[in-house]
C-alpha cells in the first residue's frame, strides 16, 4: 500500500470498491468517473470499463485456447493443451450428464462456458489486491492524473453487473425452454395449478413465482456475495500492512491462508453456478413435477 | 457497485462466449474424444484378436513341427531300407561277378590245355616220325606211310 500515508482507511477501501466507470457525469461531463459518487451519479448509461475489459480478456484467452485445441483436436495421442482441454470438457460432460436428463446441445457448452469463464474471473481475486490498481494509478500519474482518482477493480465477478448478467441470461434460457417444452399453457399451469390445485391459484402463483424468480437472484447474489466478501477480506488484510512490522507479518500469513482458502471458494462458486444452471435447465425440460 | 450498461454488455459477452463455445469448441473436442474412445475399443479388440491368432499360430507351428519330425523319421527309415537294399544288391553283383570270373578262368584254362595238347600232339607226331625213321632206317616213303602216322597221332 504505497499510498497509505495519504489515505484514510475508509478512503482506501472506497477506492478499491470503485469501478473504472465511463459515462456522462453531471459534474464533469463525458469521461471516467472521478469518485464513487461521480460513478453513481452517471446512472444507468455508464460502463464499468474494468469489468468489461477483464471479463472479455479472460473469456477471449480461455476460449481462444479452447478453439485452438478444437481446431487441431485429434483422436490420436493428445498433446498437453489438448489433454488439459479434454480433461475439462470431459469433467463438464460428466457433470451435465449426471444432472441433465434431456437432450439439448446447448446445455453442455453453456456449462463449460460458465465454469471456465467464472473460474477465470474469480481467479483475478488471487492477484495481490493492490497490484493492478497500483500499476494502473502509476500509469495514469505519468499523464498527470492523481492516482487516488484513478480506479480499477480487477475481479469482474465482484461486480454485480456480471453476475446478474449471467444469471439473467440463464433465467431467459430457462424461460425459453420451459415454454418450448411445455407450451405456454403448460408453463402457466405449472406456475398456477400447484401445489394447491385450481382453487388455490393465487397462493400457487405467489409460491411458484417466488420460487421461479429466486433462481436467478440467488444465482447472481451467491456468486457476487462470495467474491465481494473475498475481495473485501483481501482489502482488510492489505490494510494491516500499514500497521507496523508485527501486523505486516501477520497480514502476510493471513493473506496466504486466505488466498489458499479462496482457491477453494472460487472453484466451488464457479462449479455451483454451473451445476445450478444445469439443474434449472433440467427442471425446465421436465414436463411434469 | 451500480447497475449500469455493464449489465447489458456482460449479457452480450456471455451470450457470445456461449455461442462461440457451442459452435466452435464443444463438438470438435467431443468428436475427438468419441473418436479416441472408438479407436481404443478397436485397438483392444485387435489385441484380443492378436492373442487368439498367436495361440492359433503356436498350435499350427506345433503341428508343423510334429509333421516334420514324422516325415524325417519316415525318410530316415526309407533311407536305411534303401541302403540295405543297395548292400544286398552289391553282394549279389559281387557274387555273380566272382562266378563269371571263375567261369572265364576255367574256360581259359581249358583253352590253354587244349592248345598245349595240340602242340604236344604235333610234337609227338614229329618225334614218332623221327623215331620211326631211326627204327626203320630204310627207305620209308613218308608220303606212303603218312596215313599210318596220322592214325598213330590220332590215337595219342
PDB file of C-alpha atoms in Angstrom, chain A residues 57-226:
ATOM      1  CA  UNK A  57      -9.944 -10.512 -21.933  1.00  0.00           C
ATOM      2  CA  UNK A  58     -10.218 -13.621 -19.771  1.00  0.00           C
ATOM      3  CA  UNK A  59     -13.015 -15.059 -21.860  1.00  0.00           C
ATOM      4  CA  UNK A  60     -11.074 -14.377 -25.012  1.00  0.00           C
ATOM      5  CA  UNK A  61      -7.927 -16.021 -23.619  1.00  0.00           C
ATOM      6  CA  UNK A  62      -9.812 -19.073 -22.401  1.00  0.00           C
ATOM      7  CA  UNK A  63     -11.986 -19.660 -25.424  1.00  0.00           C
ATOM      8  CA  UNK A  64      -9.330 -18.915 -27.995  1.00  0.00           C
ATOM      9  CA  UNK A  65      -7.264 -21.565 -26.223  1.00  0.00           C
ATOM     10  CA  UNK A  66     -10.174 -23.986 -26.414  1.00  0.00           C
ATOM     11  CA  UNK A  67     -10.757 -23.062 -30.029  1.00  0.00           C
ATOM     12  CA  UNK A  68      -7.115 -23.681 -30.879  1.00  0.00           C
ATOM     13  CA  UNK A  69      -7.328 -27.087 -29.275  1.00  0.00           C
ATOM     14  CA  UNK A  70     -10.625 -27.858 -31.004  1.00  0.00           C
ATOM     15  CA  UNK A  71      -9.178 -26.935 -34.387  1.00  0.00           C
ATOM     16  CA  UNK A  72      -6.404 -29.489 -34.225  1.00  0.00           C
ATOM     17  CA  UNK A  73      -8.140 -31.992 -31.947  1.00  0.00           C
ATOM     18  CA  UNK A  74      -7.200 -35.498 -32.993  1.00  0.00           C
ATOM     19  CA  UNK A  75      -8.285 -38.899 -31.845  1.00  0.00           C
ATOM     20  CA  UNK A  76      -4.605 -39.817 -31.672  1.00  0.00           C
ATOM     21  CA  UNK A  77      -2.252 -39.077 -28.833  1.00  0.00           C
ATOM     22  CA  UNK A  78      -3.229 -35.669 -27.436  1.00  0.00           C
ATOM     23  CA  UNK A  79      -0.567 -33.062 -26.639  1.00  0.00           C
ATOM     24  CA  UNK A  80      -0.503 -31.156 -23.369  1.00  0.00           C
ATOM     25  CA  UNK A  81      -3.008 -28.488 -24.349  1.00  0.00           C
ATOM     26  CA  UNK A  82      -5.463 -30.932 -25.800  1.00  0.00           C
ATOM     27  CA  UNK A  83      -5.081 -33.166 -22.811  1.00  0.00           C
ATOM     28  CA  UNK A  84      -5.993 -30.312 -20.497  1.00  0.00           C
ATOM     29  CA  UNK A  85      -8.925 -29.140 -22.627  1.00  0.00           C
ATOM     30  CA  UNK A  86     -10.217 -32.681 -22.910  1.00  0.00           C
ATOM     31  CA  UNK A  87      -9.946 -33.128 -19.189  1.00  0.00           C
ATOM     32  CA  UNK A  88     -12.068 -30.008 -18.635  1.00  0.00           C
ATOM     33  CA  UNK A  89     -14.574 -30.939 -21.332  1.00  0.00           C
ATOM     34  CA  UNK A  90     -14.864 -34.463 -20.004  1.00  0.00           C
ATOM     35  CA  UNK A  91     -15.388 -33.175 -16.474  1.00  0.00           C
ATOM     36  CA  UNK A  92     -18.171 -30.824 -17.614  1.00  0.00           C
ATOM     37  CA  UNK A  93     -19.712 -33.502 -19.794  1.00  0.00           C
ATOM     38  CA  UNK A  94     -19.852 -35.950 -16.915  1.00  0.00           C
ATOM     39  CA  UNK A  95     -21.460 -33.378 -14.648  1.00  0.00           C
ATOM     40  CA  UNK A  96     -24.028 -32.375 -17.235  1.00  0.00           C
ATOM     41  CA  UNK A  97     -24.843 -35.981 -17.940  1.00  0.00           C
ATOM     42  CA  UNK A  98     -25.278 -36.563 -14.234  1.00  0.00           C
ATOM     43  CA  UNK A  99     -27.793 -33.789 -13.648  1.00  0.00           C
ATOM     44  CA  UNK A 100     -29.389 -33.143 -17.042  1.00  0.00           C
ATOM     45  CA  UNK A 101     -31.651 -35.870 -18.326  1.00  0.00           C
ATOM     46  CA  UNK A 102     -32.971 -34.296 -21.534  1.00  0.00           C
ATOM     47  CA  UNK A 103     -31.316 -33.876 -24.888  1.00  0.00           C
ATOM     48  CA  UNK A 104     -30.168 -30.352 -25.644  1.00  0.00           C
ATOM     49  CA  UNK A 105     -26.949 -29.452 -27.468  1.00  0.00           C
ATOM     50  CA  UNK A 106     -26.846 -26.064 -25.735  1.00  0.00           C
ATOM     51  CA  UNK A 107     -26.569 -27.215 -22.144  1.00  0.00           C
ATOM     52  CA  UNK A 108     -23.105 -28.741 -22.069  1.00  0.00           C
ATOM     53  CA  UNK A 109     -21.350 -25.872 -23.933  1.00  0.00           C
ATOM     54  CA  UNK A 110     -23.250 -23.433 -21.745  1.00  0.00           C
ATOM     55  CA  UNK A 111     -21.996 -25.231 -18.664  1.00  0.00           C
ATOM     56  CA  UNK A 112     -18.448 -25.244 -19.992  1.00  0.00           C
ATOM     57  CA  UNK A 113     -18.602 -21.520 -20.728  1.00  0.00           C
ATOM     58  CA  UNK A 114     -19.961 -20.708 -17.293  1.00  0.00           C
ATOM     59  CA  UNK A 115     -17.477 -22.839 -15.419  1.00  0.00           C
ATOM     60  CA  UNK A 116     -14.364 -21.727 -17.277  1.00  0.00           C
ATOM     61  CA  UNK A 117     -15.312 -18.074 -17.521  1.00  0.00           C
ATOM     62  CA  UNK A 118     -16.475 -17.689 -13.932  1.00  0.00           C
ATOM     63  CA  UNK A 119     -13.478 -19.600 -12.630  1.00  0.00           C
ATOM     64  CA  UNK A 120     -11.059 -17.357 -14.507  1.00  0.00           C
ATOM     65  CA  UNK A 121     -12.839 -14.182 -13.448  1.00  0.00           C
ATOM     66  CA  UNK A 122     -12.834 -15.403  -9.856  1.00  0.00           C
ATOM     67  CA  UNK A 123      -9.143 -16.164 -10.111  1.00  0.00           C
ATOM     68  CA  UNK A 124      -8.411 -12.491 -10.585  1.00  0.00           C
ATOM     69  CA  UNK A 125      -9.113 -12.301  -6.872  1.00  0.00           C
ATOM     70  CA  UNK A 126      -5.918 -14.257  -6.186  1.00  0.00           C
ATOM     71  CA  UNK A 127      -3.735 -11.498  -7.619  1.00  0.00           C
ATOM     72  CA  UNK A 128      -2.438  -9.230  -4.882  1.00  0.00           C
ATOM     73  CA  UNK A 129      -5.284  -6.844  -4.295  1.00  0.00           C
ATOM     74  CA  UNK A 130      -3.210  -3.713  -4.831  1.00  0.00           C
ATOM     75  CA  UNK A 131      -1.081  -4.871  -7.728  1.00  0.00           C
ATOM     76  CA  UNK A 132      -3.071  -3.983 -10.812  1.00  0.00           C
ATOM     77  CA  UNK A 133      -4.841  -0.906  -9.351  1.00  0.00           C
ATOM     78  CA  UNK A 134      -1.476   0.479  -8.204  1.00  0.00           C
ATOM     79  CA  UNK A 135       0.146  -0.113 -11.608  1.00  0.00           C
ATOM     80  CA  UNK A 136      -2.880   1.452 -13.255  1.00  0.00           C
ATOM     81  CA  UNK A 137      -2.641   4.523 -10.965  1.00  0.00           C
ATOM     82  CA  UNK A 138       1.105   4.833 -11.631  1.00  0.00           C
ATOM     83  CA  UNK A 139       0.463   4.580 -15.331  1.00  0.00           C
ATOM     84  CA  UNK A 140      -2.060   7.423 -15.285  1.00  0.00           C
ATOM     85  CA  UNK A 141       0.044   9.539 -12.957  1.00  0.00           C
ATOM     86  CA  UNK A 142       2.566   9.644 -15.808  1.00  0.00           C
ATOM     87  CA  UNK A 143      -0.042  11.707 -17.616  1.00  0.00           C
ATOM     88  CA  UNK A 144      -0.529  13.974 -14.641  1.00  0.00           C
ATOM     89  CA  UNK A 145      -3.591  12.253 -13.166  1.00  0.00           C
ATOM     90  CA  UNK A 146      -3.983  11.891  -9.413  1.00  0.00           C
ATOM     91  CA  UNK A 147      -3.682   8.111  -8.752  1.00  0.00           C
ATOM     92  CA  UNK A 148      -6.255   8.446  -5.966  1.00  0.00           C
ATOM     93  CA  UNK A 149      -8.869   9.276  -8.510  1.00  0.00           C
ATOM     94  CA  UNK A 150      -7.929   6.508 -10.910  1.00  0.00           C
ATOM     95  CA  UNK A 151      -9.992   3.433 -10.160  1.00  0.00           C
ATOM     96  CA  UNK A 152      -9.682  -0.189 -11.143  1.00  0.00           C
ATOM     97  CA  UNK A 153     -11.430  -3.290  -9.943  1.00  0.00           C
ATOM     98  CA  UNK A 154      -9.914  -6.422 -11.367  1.00  0.00           C
ATOM     99  CA  UNK A 155     -12.461  -9.069 -10.301  1.00  0.00           C
ATOM    100  CA  UNK A 156     -15.369  -8.967 -12.749  1.00  0.00           C
ATOM    101  CA  UNK A 157     -17.456 -11.368 -10.642  1.00  0.00           C
ATOM    102  CA  UNK A 158     -17.255  -8.976  -7.686  1.00  0.00           C
ATOM    103  CA  UNK A 159     -19.264  -6.585  -9.848  1.00  0.00           C
ATOM    104  CA  UNK A 160     -22.983  -7.427  -9.575  1.00  0.00           C
ATOM    105  CA  UNK A 161     -23.407  -6.413 -13.195  1.00  0.00           C
ATOM    106  CA  UNK A 162     -21.508  -9.520 -14.293  1.00  0.00           C
ATOM    107  CA  UNK A 163     -23.223 -11.992 -12.023  1.00  0.00           C
ATOM    108  CA  UNK A 164     -26.686 -10.611 -12.701  1.00  0.00           C
ATOM    109  CA  UNK A 165     -25.991 -10.534 -16.425  1.00  0.00           C
ATOM    110  CA  UNK A 166     -25.135 -14.219 -16.400  1.00  0.00           C
ATOM    111  CA  UNK A 167     -27.998 -15.114 -14.082  1.00  0.00           C
ATOM    112  CA  UNK A 168     -30.464 -13.221 -16.268  1.00  0.00           C
ATOM    113  CA  UNK A 169     -29.226 -14.958 -19.398  1.00  0.00           C
ATOM    114  CA  UNK A 170     -29.620 -18.282 -17.649  1.00  0.00           C
ATOM    115  CA  UNK A 171     -33.080 -17.210 -16.472  1.00  0.00           C
ATOM    116  CA  UNK A 172     -34.152 -16.285 -20.003  1.00  0.00           C
ATOM    117  CA  UNK A 173     -32.841 -19.582 -21.284  1.00  0.00           C
ATOM    118  CA  UNK A 174     -34.802 -21.397 -18.595  1.00  0.00           C
ATOM    119  CA  UNK A 175     -37.961 -19.467 -19.510  1.00  0.00           C
ATOM    120  CA  UNK A 176     -37.400 -20.160 -23.203  1.00  0.00           C
ATOM    121  CA  UNK A 177     -37.042 -23.887 -22.732  1.00  0.00           C
ATOM    122  CA  UNK A 178     -39.870 -24.042 -20.187  1.00  0.00           C
ATOM    123  CA  UNK A 179     -42.235 -22.583 -22.737  1.00  0.00           C
ATOM    124  CA  UNK A 180     -40.741 -24.520 -25.623  1.00  0.00           C
ATOM    125  CA  UNK A 181     -41.007 -27.857 -23.832  1.00  0.00           C
ATOM    126  CA  UNK A 182     -44.298 -27.405 -22.008  1.00  0.00           C
ATOM    127  CA  UNK A 183     -46.048 -24.822 -24.154  1.00  0.00           C
ATOM    128  CA  UNK A 184     -47.344 -21.543 -22.799  1.00  0.00           C
ATOM    129  CA  UNK A 185     -50.290 -23.312 -21.178  1.00  0.00           C
ATOM    130  CA  UNK A 186     -48.150 -25.963 -19.589  1.00  0.00           C
ATOM    131  CA  UNK A 187     -45.758 -23.397 -18.200  1.00  0.00           C
ATOM    132  CA  UNK A 188     -48.551 -21.182 -16.849  1.00  0.00           C
ATOM    133  CA  UNK A 189     -50.246 -24.253 -15.461  1.00  0.00           C
ATOM    134  CA  UNK A 190     -47.084 -25.194 -13.633  1.00  0.00           C
ATOM    135  CA  UNK A 191     -46.990 -21.715 -12.184  1.00  0.00           C
ATOM    136  CA  UNK A 192     -50.630 -21.544 -11.115  1.00  0.00           C
ATOM    137  CA  UNK A 193     -52.076 -25.031 -10.607  1.00  0.00           C
ATOM    138  CA  UNK A 194     -49.799 -26.432  -7.958  1.00  0.00           C
ATOM    139  CA  UNK A 195     -49.273 -27.226  -5.226  1.00  0.00           C
ATOM    140  CA  UNK A 196     -52.832 -26.371  -4.058  1.00  0.00           C
ATOM    141  CA  UNK A 197     -54.885 -27.131  -7.168  1.00  0.00           C
ATOM    142  CA  UNK A 198     -57.175 -24.831  -9.148  1.00  0.00           C
ATOM    143  CA  UNK A 199     -58.834 -23.169  -6.136  1.00  0.00           C
ATOM    144  CA  UNK A 200     -55.562 -22.121  -4.614  1.00  0.00           C
ATOM    145  CA  UNK A 201     -54.474 -20.297  -7.729  1.00  0.00           C
ATOM    146  CA  UNK A 202     -53.300 -17.004  -6.156  1.00  0.00           C
ATOM    147  CA  UNK A 203     -51.344 -18.817  -3.476  1.00  0.00           C
ATOM    148  CA  UNK A 204     -49.868 -21.108  -6.116  1.00  0.00           C
ATOM    149  CA  UNK A 205     -48.839 -18.169  -8.254  1.00  0.00           C
ATOM    150  CA  UNK A 206     -47.150 -16.441  -5.351  1.00  0.00           C
ATOM    151  CA  UNK A 207     -45.291 -19.559  -4.267  1.00  0.00           C
ATOM    152  CA  UNK A 208     -44.232 -20.667  -7.724  1.00  0.00           C
ATOM    153  CA  UNK A 209     -43.478 -17.115  -8.839  1.00  0.00           C
ATOM    154  CA  UNK A 210     -41.156 -16.574  -5.915  1.00  0.00           C
ATOM    155  CA  UNK A 211     -39.518 -19.899  -6.477  1.00  0.00           C
ATOM    156  CA  UNK A 212     -39.023 -19.027 -10.147  1.00  0.00           C
ATOM    157  CA  UNK A 213     -37.686 -15.523  -9.553  1.00  0.00           C
ATOM    158  CA  UNK A 214     -35.480 -16.579  -6.679  1.00  0.00           C
ATOM    159  CA  UNK A 215     -33.479 -18.755  -9.033  1.00  0.00           C
ATOM    160  CA  UNK A 216     -31.658 -16.024 -10.980  1.00  0.00           C
ATOM    161  CA  UNK A 217     -31.461 -13.745  -7.948  1.00  0.00           C
ATOM    162  CA  UNK A 218     -29.896 -16.385  -5.731  1.00  0.00           C
ATOM    163  CA  UNK A 219     -27.623 -17.477  -8.552  1.00  0.00           C
ATOM    164  CA  UNK A 220     -26.327 -13.947  -9.063  1.00  0.00           C
ATOM    165  CA  UNK A 221     -26.149 -12.931  -5.421  1.00  0.00           C
ATOM    166  CA  UNK A 222     -24.407 -16.100  -4.303  1.00  0.00           C
ATOM    167  CA  UNK A 223     -21.512 -15.594  -6.684  1.00  0.00           C
ATOM    168  CA  UNK A 224     -21.393 -11.844  -6.202  1.00  0.00           C
ATOM    169  CA  UNK A 225     -21.554 -12.111  -2.424  1.00  0.00           C
ATOM    170  CA  UNK A 226     -18.786 -14.663  -2.218  1.00  0.00           C
TER     171      UNK A 226
END
